[in-house]
mmCIF file of C-alpha atoms in Angstrom:
data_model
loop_
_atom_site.group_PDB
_atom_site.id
_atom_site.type_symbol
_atom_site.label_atom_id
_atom_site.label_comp_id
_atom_site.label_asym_id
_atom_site.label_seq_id
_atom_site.Cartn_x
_atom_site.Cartn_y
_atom_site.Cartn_z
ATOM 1 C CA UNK X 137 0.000 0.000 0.000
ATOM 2 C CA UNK X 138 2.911 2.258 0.659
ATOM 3 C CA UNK X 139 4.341 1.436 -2.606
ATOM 4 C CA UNK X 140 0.969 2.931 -4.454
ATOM 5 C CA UNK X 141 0.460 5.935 -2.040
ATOM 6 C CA UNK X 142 4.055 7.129 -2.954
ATOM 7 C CA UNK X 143 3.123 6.306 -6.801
ATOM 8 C CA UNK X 144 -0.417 7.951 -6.672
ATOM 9 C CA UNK X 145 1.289 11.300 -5.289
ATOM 10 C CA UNK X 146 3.698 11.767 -7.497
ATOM 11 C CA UNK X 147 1.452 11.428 -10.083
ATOM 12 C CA UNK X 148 -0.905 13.520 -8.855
ATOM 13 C CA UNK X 149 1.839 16.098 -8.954
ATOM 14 C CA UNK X 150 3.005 15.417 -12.500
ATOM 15 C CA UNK X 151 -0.748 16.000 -13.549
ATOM 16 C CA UNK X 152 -0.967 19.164 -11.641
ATOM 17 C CA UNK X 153 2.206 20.514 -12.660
ATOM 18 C CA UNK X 154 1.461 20.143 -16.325
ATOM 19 C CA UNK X 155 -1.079 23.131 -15.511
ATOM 20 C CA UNK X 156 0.572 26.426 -16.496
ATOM 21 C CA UNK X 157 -0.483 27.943 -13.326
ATOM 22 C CA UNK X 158 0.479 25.426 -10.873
ATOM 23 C CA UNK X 159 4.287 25.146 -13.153
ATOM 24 C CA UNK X 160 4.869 28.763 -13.324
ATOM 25 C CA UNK X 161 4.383 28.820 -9.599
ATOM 26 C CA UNK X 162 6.068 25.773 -8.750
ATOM 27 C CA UNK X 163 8.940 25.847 -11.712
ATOM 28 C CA UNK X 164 8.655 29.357 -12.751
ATOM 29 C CA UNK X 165 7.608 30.447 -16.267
ATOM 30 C CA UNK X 166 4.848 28.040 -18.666
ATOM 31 C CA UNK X 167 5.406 24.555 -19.657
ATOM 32 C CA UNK X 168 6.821 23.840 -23.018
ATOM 33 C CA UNK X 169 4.008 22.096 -24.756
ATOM 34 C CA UNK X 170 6.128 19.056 -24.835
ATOM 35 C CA UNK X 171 6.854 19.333 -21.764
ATOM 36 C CA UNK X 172 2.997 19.303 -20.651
ATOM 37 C CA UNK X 173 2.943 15.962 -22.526
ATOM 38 C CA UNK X 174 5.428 14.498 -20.952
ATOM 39 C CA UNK X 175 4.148 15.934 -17.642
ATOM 40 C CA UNK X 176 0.732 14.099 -18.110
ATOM 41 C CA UNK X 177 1.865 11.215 -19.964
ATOM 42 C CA UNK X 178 4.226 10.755 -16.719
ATOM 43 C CA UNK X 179 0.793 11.552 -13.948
ATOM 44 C CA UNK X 180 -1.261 8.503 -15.556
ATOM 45 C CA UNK X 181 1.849 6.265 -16.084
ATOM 46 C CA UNK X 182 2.078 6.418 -12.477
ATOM 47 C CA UNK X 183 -1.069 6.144 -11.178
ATOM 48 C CA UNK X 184 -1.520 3.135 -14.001
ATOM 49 C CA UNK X 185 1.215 1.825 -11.545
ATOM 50 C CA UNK X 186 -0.231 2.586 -8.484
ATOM 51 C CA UNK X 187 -2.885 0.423 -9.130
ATOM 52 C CA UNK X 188 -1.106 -2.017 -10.689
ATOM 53 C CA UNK X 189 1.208 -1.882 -6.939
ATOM 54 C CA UNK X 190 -2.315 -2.012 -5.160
ATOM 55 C CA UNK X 191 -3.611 -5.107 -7.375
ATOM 56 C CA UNK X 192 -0.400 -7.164 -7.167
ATOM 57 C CA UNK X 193 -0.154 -6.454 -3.549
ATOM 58 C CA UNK X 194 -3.746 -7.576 -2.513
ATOM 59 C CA UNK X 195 -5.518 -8.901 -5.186
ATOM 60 C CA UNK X 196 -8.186 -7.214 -7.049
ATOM 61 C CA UNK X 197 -11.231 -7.341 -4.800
ATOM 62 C CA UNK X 198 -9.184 -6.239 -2.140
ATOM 63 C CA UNK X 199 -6.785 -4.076 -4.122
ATOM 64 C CA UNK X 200 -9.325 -2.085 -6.007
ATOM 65 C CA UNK X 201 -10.368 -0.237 -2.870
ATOM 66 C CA UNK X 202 -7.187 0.396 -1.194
ATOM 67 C CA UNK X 203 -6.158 2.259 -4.482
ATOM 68 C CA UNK X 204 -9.195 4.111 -4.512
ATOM 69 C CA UNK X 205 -8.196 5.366 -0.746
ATOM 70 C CA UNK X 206 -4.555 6.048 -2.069
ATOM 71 C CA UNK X 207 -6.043 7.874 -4.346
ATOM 72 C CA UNK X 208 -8.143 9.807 -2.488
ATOM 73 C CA UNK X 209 -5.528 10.458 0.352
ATOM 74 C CA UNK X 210 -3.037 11.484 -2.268
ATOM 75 C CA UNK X 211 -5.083 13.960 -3.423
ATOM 76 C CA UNK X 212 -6.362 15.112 -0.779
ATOM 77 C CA UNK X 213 -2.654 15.853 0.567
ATOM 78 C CA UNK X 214 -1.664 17.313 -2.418
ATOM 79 C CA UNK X 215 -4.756 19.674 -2.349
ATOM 80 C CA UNK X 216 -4.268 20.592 1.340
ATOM 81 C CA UNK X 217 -0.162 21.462 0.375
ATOM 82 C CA UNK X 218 -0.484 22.895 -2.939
ATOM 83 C CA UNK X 219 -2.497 26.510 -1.507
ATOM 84 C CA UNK X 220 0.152 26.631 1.902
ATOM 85 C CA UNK X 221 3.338 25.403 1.152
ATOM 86 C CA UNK X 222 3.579 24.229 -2.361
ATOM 87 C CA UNK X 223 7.678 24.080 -2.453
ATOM 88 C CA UNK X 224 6.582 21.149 0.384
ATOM 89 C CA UNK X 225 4.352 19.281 -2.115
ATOM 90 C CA UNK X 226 7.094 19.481 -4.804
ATOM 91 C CA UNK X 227 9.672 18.221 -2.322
ATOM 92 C CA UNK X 228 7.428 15.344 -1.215
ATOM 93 C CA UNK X 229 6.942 14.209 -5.090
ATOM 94 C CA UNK X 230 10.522 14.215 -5.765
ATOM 95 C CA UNK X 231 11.020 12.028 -2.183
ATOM 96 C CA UNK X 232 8.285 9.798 -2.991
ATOM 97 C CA UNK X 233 9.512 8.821 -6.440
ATOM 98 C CA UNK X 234 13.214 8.430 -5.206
ATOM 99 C CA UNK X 235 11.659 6.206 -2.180
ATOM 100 C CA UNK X 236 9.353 3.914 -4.580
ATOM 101 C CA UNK X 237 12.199 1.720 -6.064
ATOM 102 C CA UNK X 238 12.638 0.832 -2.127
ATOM 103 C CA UNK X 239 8.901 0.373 -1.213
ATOM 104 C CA UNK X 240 9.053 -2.196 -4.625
ATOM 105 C CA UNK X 241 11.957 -4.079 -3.224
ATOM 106 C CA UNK X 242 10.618 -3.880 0.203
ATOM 107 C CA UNK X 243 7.203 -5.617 -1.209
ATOM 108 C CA UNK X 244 8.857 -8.193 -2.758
#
């Protein structure tokens, strides 16, 4: 579960950075509109493989709702960072997808 929490955020935070208002404040200046592709190509890859994490973890019956709770803790963090301390929510992305290779590892 820890594996598609830390997944589920960071995509969240691909997806919201691939905004021009949430990258100009976060990154400074618009996104490229390659770079918006990439940026939301990247979001669902990862929260493809959050659930995939969540499925292979517990099965599907069991796994299909604790990735709908990831999902709905991740963005409710992400919400709750992004208006207060949005340098925090970019710093927590960047930890959580540096941590997930261990989480993998650590499920298997």
């Amino acid at each position: 579960m820890l594996l598609s929490l830390l997944l589920c955020y960071g995509g969240f935070t691909a997806l919201c950075l691939s905004m021009d208002r949430h990258h100009a404040e976060l990154l400074g200046g618009k996104p490229t509109a390659h770079r918006r592709r990439l940026l939301k190509l990247g979001g669902w890859l990862l929260l493809v493989l959050s659930l995939w994490a969540a499925v292979s973890s517990s099965g599907w019956g069991l796994g299909l709702v604790e990735w709908c709770a990831v999902l709905m803790l991740s963005a409710l963090l992400l919400v709750l960072l992004m208006p207060y301390r949005p340098r925090l929510a970019l710093s927590m992305a960047a930890v959580s997808l540096l941590v997930s290779p261990v989480a993998a590892f650590a499920q298997y």
